[in-house]
PDB file of C-alpha atoms and ligand atoms in Angstrom:
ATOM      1  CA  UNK G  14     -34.001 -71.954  23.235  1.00 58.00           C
ATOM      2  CA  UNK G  15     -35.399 -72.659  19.413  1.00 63.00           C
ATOM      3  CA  UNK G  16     -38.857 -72.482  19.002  1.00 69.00           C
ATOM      4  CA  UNK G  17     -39.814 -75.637  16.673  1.00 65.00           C
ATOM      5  CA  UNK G  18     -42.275 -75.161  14.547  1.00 70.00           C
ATOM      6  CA  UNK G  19     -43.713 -78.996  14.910  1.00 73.00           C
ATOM      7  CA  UNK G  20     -46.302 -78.943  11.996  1.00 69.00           C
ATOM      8  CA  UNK G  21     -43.704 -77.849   9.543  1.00 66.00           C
ATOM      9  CA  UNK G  22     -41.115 -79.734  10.903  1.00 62.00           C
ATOM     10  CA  UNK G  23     -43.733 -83.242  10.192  1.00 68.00           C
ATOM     11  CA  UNK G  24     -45.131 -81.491   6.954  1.00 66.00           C
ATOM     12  CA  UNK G  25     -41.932 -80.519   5.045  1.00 62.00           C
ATOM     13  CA  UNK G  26     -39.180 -82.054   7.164  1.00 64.00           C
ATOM     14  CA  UNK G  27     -40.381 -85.513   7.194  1.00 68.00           C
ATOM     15  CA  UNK G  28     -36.789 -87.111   5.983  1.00 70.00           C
ATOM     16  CA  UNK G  29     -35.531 -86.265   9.163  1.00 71.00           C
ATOM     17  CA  UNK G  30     -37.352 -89.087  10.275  1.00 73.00           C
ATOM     18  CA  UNK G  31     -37.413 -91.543   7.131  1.00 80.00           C
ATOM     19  CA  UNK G  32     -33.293 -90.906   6.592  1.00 87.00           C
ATOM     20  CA  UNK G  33     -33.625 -91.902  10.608  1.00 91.00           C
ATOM     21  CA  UNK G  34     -35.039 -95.743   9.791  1.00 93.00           C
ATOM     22  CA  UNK G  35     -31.321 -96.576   8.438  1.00 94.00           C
ATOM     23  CA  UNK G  36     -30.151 -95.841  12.259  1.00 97.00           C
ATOM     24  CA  UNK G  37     -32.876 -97.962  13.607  1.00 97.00           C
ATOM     25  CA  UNK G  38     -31.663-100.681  11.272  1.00 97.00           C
ATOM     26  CA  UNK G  39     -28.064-100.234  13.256  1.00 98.00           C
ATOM     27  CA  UNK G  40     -30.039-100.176  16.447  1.00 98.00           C
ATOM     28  CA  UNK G  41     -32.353-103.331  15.566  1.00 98.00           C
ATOM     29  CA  UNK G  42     -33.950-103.009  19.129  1.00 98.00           C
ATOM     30  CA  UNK G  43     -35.257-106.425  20.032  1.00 97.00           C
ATOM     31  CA  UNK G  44     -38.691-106.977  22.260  1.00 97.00           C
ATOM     32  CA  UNK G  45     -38.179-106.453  25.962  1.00 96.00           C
ATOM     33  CA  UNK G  46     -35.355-103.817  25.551  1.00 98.00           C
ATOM     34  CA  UNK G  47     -35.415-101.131  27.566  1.00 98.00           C
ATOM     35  CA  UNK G  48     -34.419 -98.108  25.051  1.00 98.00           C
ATOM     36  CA  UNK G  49     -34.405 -94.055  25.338  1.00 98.00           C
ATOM     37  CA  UNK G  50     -34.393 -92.045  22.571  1.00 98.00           C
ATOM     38  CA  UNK G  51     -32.599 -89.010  22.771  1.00 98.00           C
ATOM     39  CA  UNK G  52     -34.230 -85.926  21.184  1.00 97.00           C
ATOM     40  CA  UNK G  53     -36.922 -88.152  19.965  1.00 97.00           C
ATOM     41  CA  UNK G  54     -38.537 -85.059  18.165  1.00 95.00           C
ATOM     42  CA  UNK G  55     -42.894 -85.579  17.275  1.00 94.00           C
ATOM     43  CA  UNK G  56     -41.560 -89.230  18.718  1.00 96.00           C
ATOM     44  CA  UNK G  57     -42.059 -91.283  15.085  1.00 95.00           C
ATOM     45  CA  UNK G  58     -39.107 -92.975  15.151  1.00 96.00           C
ATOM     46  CA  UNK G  59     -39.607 -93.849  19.356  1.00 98.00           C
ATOM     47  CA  UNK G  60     -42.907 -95.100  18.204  1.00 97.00           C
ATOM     48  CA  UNK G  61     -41.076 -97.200  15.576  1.00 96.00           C
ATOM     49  CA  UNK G  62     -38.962 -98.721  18.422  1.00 98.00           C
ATOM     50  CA  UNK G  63     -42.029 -99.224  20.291  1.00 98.00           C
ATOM     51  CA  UNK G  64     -43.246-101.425  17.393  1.00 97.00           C
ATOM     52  CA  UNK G  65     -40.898-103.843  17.698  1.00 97.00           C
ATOM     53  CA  UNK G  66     -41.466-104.284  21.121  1.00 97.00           C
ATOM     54  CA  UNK G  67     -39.046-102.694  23.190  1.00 98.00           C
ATOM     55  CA  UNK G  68     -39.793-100.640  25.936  1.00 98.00           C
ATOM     56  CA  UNK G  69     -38.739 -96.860  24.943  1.00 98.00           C
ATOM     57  CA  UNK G  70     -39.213 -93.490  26.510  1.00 98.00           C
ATOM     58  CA  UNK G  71     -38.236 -90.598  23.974  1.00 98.00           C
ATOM     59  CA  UNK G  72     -36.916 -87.660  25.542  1.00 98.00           C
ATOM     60  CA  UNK G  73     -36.671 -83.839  24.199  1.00 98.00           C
ATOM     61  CA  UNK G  74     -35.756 -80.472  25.459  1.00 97.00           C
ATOM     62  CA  UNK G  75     -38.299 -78.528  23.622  1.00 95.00           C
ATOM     63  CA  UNK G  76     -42.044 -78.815  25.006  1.00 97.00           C
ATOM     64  CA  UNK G  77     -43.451 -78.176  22.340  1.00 95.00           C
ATOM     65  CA  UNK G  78     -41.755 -81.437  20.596  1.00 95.00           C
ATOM     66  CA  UNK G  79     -42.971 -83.210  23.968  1.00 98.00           C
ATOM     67  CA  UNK G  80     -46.683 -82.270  23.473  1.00 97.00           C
ATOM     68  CA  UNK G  81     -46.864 -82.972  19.917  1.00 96.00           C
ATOM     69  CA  UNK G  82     -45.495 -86.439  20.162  1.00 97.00           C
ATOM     70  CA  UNK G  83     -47.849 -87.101  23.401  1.00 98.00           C
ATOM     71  CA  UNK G  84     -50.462 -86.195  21.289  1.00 98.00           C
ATOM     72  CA  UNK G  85     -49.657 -88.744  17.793  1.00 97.00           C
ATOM     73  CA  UNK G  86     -48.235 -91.502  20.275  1.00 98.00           C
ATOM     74  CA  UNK G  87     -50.043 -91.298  24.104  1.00 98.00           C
ATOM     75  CA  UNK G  88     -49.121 -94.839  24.680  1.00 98.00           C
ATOM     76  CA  UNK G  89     -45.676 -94.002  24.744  1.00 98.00           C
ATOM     77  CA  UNK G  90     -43.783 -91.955  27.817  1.00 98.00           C
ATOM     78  CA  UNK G  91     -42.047 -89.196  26.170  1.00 98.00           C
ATOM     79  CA  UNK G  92     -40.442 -86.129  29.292  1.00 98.00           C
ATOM     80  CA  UNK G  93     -39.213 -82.856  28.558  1.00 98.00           C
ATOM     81  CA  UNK G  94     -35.186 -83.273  29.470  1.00 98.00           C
ATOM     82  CA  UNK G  95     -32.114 -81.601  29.022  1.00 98.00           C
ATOM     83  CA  UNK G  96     -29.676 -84.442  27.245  1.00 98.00           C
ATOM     84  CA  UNK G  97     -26.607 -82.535  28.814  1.00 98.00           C
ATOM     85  CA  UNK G  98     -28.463 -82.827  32.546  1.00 98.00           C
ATOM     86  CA  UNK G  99     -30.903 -85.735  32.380  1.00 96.00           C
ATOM     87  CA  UNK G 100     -30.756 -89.130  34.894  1.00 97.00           C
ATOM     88  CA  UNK G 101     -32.586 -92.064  35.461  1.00 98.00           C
ATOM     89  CA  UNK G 102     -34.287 -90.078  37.694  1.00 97.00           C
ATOM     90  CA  UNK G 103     -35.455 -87.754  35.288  1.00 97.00           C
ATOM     91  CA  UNK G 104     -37.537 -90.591  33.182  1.00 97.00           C
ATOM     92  CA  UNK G 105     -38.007 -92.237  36.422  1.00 96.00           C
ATOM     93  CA  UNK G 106     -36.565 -95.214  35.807  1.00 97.00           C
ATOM     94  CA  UNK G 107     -34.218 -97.447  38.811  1.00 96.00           C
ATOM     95  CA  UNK G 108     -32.679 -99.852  36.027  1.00 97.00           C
ATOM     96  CA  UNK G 109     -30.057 -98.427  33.337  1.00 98.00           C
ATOM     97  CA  UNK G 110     -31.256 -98.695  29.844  1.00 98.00           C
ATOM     98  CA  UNK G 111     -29.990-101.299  27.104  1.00 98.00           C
ATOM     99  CA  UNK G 112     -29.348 -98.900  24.877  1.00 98.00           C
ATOM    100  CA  UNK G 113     -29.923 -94.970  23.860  1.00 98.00           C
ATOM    101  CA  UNK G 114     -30.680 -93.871  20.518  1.00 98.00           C
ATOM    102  CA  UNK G 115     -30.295 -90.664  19.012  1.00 98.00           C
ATOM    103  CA  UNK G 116     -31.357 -89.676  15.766  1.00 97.00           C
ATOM    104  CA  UNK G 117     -30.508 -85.949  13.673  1.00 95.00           C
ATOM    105  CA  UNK G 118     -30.551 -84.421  17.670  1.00 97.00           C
ATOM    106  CA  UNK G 119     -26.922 -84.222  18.868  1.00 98.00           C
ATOM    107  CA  UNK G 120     -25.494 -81.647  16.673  1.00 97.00           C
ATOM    108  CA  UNK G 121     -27.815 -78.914  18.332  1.00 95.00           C
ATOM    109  CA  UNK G 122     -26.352 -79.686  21.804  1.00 96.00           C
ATOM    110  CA  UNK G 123     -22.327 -78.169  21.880  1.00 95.00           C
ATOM    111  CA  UNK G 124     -21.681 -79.577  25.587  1.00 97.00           C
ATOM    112  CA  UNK G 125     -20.991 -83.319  23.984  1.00 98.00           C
ATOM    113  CA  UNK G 126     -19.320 -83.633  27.233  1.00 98.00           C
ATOM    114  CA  UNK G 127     -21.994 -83.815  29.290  1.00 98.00           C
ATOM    115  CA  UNK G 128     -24.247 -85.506  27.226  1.00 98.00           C
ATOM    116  CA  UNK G 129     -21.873 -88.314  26.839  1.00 98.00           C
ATOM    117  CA  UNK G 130     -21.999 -88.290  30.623  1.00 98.00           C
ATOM    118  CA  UNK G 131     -25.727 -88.671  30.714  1.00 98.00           C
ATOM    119  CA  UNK G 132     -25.941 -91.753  28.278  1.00 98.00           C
ATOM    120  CA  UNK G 133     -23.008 -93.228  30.300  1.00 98.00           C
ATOM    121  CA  UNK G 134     -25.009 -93.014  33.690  1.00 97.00           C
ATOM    122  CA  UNK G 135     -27.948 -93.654  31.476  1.00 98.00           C
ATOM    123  CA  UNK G 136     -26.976 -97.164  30.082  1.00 98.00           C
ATOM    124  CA  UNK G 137     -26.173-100.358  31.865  1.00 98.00           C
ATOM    125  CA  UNK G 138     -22.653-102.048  31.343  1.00 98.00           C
ATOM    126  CA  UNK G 139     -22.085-103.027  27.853  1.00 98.00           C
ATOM    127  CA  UNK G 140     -24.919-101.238  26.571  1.00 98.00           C
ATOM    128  CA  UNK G 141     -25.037 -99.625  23.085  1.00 98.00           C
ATOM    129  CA  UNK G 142     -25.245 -96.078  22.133  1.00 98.00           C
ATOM    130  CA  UNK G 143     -26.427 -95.412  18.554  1.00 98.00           C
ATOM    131  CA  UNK G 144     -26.384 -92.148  17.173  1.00 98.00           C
ATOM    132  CA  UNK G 145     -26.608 -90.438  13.908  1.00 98.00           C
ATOM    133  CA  UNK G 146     -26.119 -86.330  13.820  1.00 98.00           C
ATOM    134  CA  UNK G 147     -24.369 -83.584  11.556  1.00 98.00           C
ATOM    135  CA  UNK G 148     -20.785 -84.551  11.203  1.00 98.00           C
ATOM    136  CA  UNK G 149     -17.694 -82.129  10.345  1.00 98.00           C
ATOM    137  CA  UNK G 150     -18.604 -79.763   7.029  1.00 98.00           C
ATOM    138  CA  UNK G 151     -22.531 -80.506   7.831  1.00 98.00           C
ATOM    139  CA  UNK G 152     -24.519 -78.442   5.571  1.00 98.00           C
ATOM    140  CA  UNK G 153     -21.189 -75.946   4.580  1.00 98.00           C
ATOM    141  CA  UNK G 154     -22.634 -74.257   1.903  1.00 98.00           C
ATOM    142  CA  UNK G 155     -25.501 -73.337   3.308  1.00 98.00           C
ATOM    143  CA  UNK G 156     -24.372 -71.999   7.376  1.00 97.00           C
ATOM    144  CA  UNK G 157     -21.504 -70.209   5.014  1.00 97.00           C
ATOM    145  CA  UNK G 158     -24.170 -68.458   3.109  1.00 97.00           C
ATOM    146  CA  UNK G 159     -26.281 -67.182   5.754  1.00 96.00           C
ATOM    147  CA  UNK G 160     -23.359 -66.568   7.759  1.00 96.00           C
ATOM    148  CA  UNK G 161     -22.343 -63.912   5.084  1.00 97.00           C
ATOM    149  CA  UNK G 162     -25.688 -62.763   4.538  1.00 96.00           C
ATOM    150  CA  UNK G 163     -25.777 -61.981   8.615  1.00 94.00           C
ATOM    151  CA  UNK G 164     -22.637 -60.204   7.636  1.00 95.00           C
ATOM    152  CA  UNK G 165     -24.028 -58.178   4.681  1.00 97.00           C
ATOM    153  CA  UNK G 166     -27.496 -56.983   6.405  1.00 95.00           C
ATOM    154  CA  UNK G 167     -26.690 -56.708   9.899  1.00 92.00           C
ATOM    155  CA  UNK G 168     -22.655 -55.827   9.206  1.00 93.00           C
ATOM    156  CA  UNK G 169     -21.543 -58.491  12.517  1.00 91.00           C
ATOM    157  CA  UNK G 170     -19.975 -61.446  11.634  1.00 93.00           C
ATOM    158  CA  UNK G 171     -21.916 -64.141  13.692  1.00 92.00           C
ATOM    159  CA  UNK G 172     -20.773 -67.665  13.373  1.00 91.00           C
ATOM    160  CA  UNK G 173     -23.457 -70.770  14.285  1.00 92.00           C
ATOM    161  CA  UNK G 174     -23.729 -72.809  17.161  1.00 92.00           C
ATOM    162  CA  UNK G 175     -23.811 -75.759  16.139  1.00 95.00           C
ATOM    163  CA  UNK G 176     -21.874 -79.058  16.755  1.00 97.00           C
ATOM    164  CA  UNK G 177     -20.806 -81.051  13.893  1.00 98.00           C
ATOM    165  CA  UNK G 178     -17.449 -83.130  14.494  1.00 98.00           C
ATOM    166  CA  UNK G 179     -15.115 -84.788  12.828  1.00 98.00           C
ATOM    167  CA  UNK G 180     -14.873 -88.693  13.286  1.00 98.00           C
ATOM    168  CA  UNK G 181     -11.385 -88.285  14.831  1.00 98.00           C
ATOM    169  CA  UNK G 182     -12.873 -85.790  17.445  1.00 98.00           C
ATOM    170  CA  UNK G 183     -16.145 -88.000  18.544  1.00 98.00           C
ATOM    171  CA  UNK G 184     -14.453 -91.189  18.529  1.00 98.00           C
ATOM    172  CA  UNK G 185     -11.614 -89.752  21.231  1.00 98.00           C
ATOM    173  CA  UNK G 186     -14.158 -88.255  23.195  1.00 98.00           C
ATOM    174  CA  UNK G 187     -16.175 -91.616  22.976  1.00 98.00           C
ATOM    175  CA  UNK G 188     -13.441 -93.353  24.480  1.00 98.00           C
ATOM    176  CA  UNK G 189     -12.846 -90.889  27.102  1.00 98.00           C
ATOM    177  CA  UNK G 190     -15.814 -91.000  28.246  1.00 98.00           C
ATOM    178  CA  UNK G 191     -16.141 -94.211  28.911  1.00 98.00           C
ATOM    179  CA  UNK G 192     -17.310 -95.855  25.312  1.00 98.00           C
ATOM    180  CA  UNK G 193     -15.507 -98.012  23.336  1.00 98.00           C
ATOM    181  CA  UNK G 194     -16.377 -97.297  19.456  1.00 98.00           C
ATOM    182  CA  UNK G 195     -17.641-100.440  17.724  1.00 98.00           C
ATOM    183  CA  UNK G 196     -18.526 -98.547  14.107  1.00 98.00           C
ATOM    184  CA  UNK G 197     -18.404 -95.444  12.430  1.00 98.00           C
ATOM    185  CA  UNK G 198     -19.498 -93.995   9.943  1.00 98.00           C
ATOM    186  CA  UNK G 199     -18.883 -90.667   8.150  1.00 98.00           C
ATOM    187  CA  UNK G 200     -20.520 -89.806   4.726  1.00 98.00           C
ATOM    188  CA  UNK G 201     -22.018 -87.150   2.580  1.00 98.00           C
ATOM    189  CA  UNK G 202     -25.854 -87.342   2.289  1.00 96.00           C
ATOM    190  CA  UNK G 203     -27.114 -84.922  -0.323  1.00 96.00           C
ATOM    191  CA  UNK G 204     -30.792 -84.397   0.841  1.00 95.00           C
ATOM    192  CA  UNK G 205     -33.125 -82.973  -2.139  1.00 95.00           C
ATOM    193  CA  UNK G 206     -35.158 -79.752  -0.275  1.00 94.00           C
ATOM    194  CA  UNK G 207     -38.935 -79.630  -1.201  1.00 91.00           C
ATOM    195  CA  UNK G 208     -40.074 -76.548  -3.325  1.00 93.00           C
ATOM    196  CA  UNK G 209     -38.132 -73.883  -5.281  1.00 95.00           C
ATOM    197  CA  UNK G 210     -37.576 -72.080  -2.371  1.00 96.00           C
ATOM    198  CA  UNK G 211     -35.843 -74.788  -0.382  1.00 96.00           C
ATOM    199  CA  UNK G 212     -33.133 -72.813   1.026  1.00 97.00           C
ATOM    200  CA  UNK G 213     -35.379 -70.585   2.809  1.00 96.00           C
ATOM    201  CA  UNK G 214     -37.841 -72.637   4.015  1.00 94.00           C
ATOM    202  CA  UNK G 215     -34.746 -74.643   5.469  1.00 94.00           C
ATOM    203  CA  UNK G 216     -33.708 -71.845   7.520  1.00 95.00           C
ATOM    204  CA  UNK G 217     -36.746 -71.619   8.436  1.00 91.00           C
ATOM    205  CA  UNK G 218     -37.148 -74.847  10.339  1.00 89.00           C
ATOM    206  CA  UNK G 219     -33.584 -75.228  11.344  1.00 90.00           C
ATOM    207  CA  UNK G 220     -32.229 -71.541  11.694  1.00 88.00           C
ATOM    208  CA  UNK G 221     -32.183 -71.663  14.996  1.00 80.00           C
ATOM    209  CA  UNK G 222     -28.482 -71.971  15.759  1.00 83.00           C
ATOM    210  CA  UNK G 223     -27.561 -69.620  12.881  1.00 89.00           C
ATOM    211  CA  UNK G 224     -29.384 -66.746  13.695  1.00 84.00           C
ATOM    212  CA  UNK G 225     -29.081 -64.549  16.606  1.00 75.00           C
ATOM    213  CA  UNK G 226     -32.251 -62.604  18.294  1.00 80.00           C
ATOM    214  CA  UNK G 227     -33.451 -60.332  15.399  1.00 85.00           C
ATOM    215  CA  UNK G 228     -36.603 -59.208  14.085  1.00 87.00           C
ATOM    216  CA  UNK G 229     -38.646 -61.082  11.924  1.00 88.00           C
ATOM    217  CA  UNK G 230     -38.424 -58.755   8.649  1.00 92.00           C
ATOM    218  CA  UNK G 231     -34.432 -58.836   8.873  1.00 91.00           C
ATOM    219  CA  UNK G 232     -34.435 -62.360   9.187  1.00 92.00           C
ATOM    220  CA  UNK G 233     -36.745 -63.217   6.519  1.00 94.00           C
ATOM    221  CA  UNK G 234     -34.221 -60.599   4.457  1.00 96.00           C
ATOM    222  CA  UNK G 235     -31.244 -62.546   5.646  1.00 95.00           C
ATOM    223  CA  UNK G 236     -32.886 -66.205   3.989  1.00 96.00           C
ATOM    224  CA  UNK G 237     -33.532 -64.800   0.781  1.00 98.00           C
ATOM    225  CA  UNK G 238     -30.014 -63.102   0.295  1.00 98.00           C
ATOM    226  CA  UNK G 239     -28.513 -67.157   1.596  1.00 98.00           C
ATOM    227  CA  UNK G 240     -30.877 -68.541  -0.868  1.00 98.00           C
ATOM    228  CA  UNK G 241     -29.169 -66.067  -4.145  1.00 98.00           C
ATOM    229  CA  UNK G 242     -26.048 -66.536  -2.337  1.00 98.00           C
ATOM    230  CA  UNK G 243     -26.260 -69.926  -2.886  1.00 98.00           C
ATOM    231  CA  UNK G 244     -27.621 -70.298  -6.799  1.00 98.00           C
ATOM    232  CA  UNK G 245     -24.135 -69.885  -7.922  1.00 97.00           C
ATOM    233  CA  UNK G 246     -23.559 -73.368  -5.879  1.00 97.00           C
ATOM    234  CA  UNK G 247     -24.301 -76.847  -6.877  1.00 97.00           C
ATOM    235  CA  UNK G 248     -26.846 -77.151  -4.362  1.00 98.00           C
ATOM    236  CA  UNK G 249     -28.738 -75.757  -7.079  1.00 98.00           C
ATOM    237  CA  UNK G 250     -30.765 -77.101  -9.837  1.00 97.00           C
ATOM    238  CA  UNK G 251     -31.088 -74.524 -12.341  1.00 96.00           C
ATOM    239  CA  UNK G 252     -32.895 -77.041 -14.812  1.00 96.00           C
ATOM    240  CA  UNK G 253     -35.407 -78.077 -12.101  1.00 96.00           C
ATOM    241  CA  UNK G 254     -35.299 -75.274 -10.051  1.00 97.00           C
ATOM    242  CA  UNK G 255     -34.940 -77.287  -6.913  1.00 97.00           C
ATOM    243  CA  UNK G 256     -32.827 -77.676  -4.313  1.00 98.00           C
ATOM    244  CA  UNK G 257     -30.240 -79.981  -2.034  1.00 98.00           C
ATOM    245  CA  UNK G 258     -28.815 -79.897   1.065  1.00 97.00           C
ATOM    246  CA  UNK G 259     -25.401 -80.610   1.595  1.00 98.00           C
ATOM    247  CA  UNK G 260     -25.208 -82.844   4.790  1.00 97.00           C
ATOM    248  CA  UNK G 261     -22.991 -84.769   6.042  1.00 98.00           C
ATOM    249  CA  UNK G 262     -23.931 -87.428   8.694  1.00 98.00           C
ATOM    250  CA  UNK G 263     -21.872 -89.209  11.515  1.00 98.00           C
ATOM    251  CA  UNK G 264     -22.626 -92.370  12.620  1.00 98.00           C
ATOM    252  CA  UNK G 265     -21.404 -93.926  15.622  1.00 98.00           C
ATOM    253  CA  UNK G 266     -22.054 -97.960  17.425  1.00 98.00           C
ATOM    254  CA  UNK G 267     -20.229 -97.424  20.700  1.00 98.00           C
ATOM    255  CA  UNK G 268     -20.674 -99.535  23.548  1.00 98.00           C
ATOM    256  CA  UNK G 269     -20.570 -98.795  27.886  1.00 98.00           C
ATOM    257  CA  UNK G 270     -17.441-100.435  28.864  1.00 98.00           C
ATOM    258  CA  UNK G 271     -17.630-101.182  32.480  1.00 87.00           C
TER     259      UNK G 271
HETATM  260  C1  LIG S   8     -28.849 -82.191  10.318  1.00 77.47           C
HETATM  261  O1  LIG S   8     -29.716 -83.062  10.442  1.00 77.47           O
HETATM  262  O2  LIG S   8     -27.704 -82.453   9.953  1.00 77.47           O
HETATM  263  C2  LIG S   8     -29.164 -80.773  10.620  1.00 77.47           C
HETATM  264  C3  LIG S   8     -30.455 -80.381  10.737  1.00 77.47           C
HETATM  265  C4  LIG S   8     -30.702 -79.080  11.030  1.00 77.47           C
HETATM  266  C5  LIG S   8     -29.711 -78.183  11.214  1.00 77.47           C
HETATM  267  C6  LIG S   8     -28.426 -78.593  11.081  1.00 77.47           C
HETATM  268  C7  LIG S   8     -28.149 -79.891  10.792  1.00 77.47           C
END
């Protein structure tokens, strides 16, 4: 699994979580829900939920997530879970949630199948899934360029693992699974990077699905070719000498049906 590299991901990374207070606006948890949040992350937007009183346990695969947001937020219950594997049981909880929120966390996890399965068993009837994670062409420019510089240094052609899809493709799988889709949304979100080398301290943080297991010199080789790879692009500023991402989010309301 990724390592995550918490302190940068707070320090440098912090629009994950500020681009994430539009979704809570779509969630608008109420006091006395019962909400989980899935791949809550250093837990700042499960705290935010907290705030407005509902009762929220965040949930993460990577311990190291887990510990962190123990640490800013020990009032809050935050377990170490698989999304594609987790129950009630897991969080210890008998009653089925009012809703489950997911922010920037989904497109890391390929089996949507069996995460849709959890949040089904997860929420009660007419409950309300909120999510908002890479959608189809998420960040093209940039997987394209590291993909080629993989191809250049190492001479394998290794696509990514991520999951970013279209609205046509979650939306079908929403409904068979069980969902019926209230809203969605599907838009491009150009996301300024901090620094001039933004490109490479992106891969950084989110490499994770992009690269395969190799050493740590090749690697840092394969960020700086992506990074001249991609000056010719318009995710660069010449002028400013800065940065931006080329994401593309998808946002979904669905609801339990029965
Ligand atoms: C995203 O939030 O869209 C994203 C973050 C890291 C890697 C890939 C996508």
């Amino acid at each position: 699994m990724h390592k995550w590299n918490t302190a940068l991901y707070d320090n440098s990374h912090a629009y994950v979580f500020r681009f994430g207070q539009e979704v809570l606006e779509v969630l608008k948890p109420q006091s006395g829900e019962t909400i989980l949040d899935i791949g809550c992350g250093t837990g700042h937007l499960t705290s935010c939920i907290a705030q407005a009183g509902a009762e929220v346990i965040g949930i993460d695969a990577s311990p190291d997530m887990v510990r962190e947001a123990r640490r800013l937020y020990p009032q809050i219950t935050f377990v170490e879970a698989d999304a594609t594997t987790c129950s009630l049981e897991t969080v210890s909880r008998e009653q089925p949630f009012d809703a489950v929120f997911s922010n920037a966390a989904l497109h890391w996890i390929p089996r949507a199948e069996a995460v849709l399965e959890c949040v089904h068993d997860m929420l009660k009837p007419g409950g309300r899934f909120v999510a908002e994670f890479g959608g189809k062409g998420n960040v093209a420019h940039i997987r394209r360029a590291a993909r080629q510089a993989l191809l250049e240094i190492l001479g394998r052609d290794i696509p990514d693992r991520f999951y970013f899809p279209s609205p046509a493709e979650y939306a079908s799988l929403l409904e068979r699974y069980g969902f019926r889709v209230d809203a969605l949304w599907y838009f491009d979100r150009p996301t300024p990077l901090e620094g001039s080398n933004g490109i490479v301290d992106w891969l950084e943080m989110f490499g994770g699905a992009i690269f395969p297991e190799i050493d740590a010199t090749v690697r840092q080789q394969v960020k700086h070719r992506a990074q001249e790879l991609l000056r010719s692009t318009p995710l660069y500023n010449n002028d400013s000498d800065t940065w931006i991402a080329d994401y593309v989010r998808l946002r979904i309301v669905a609801r339990r049906l029965t």
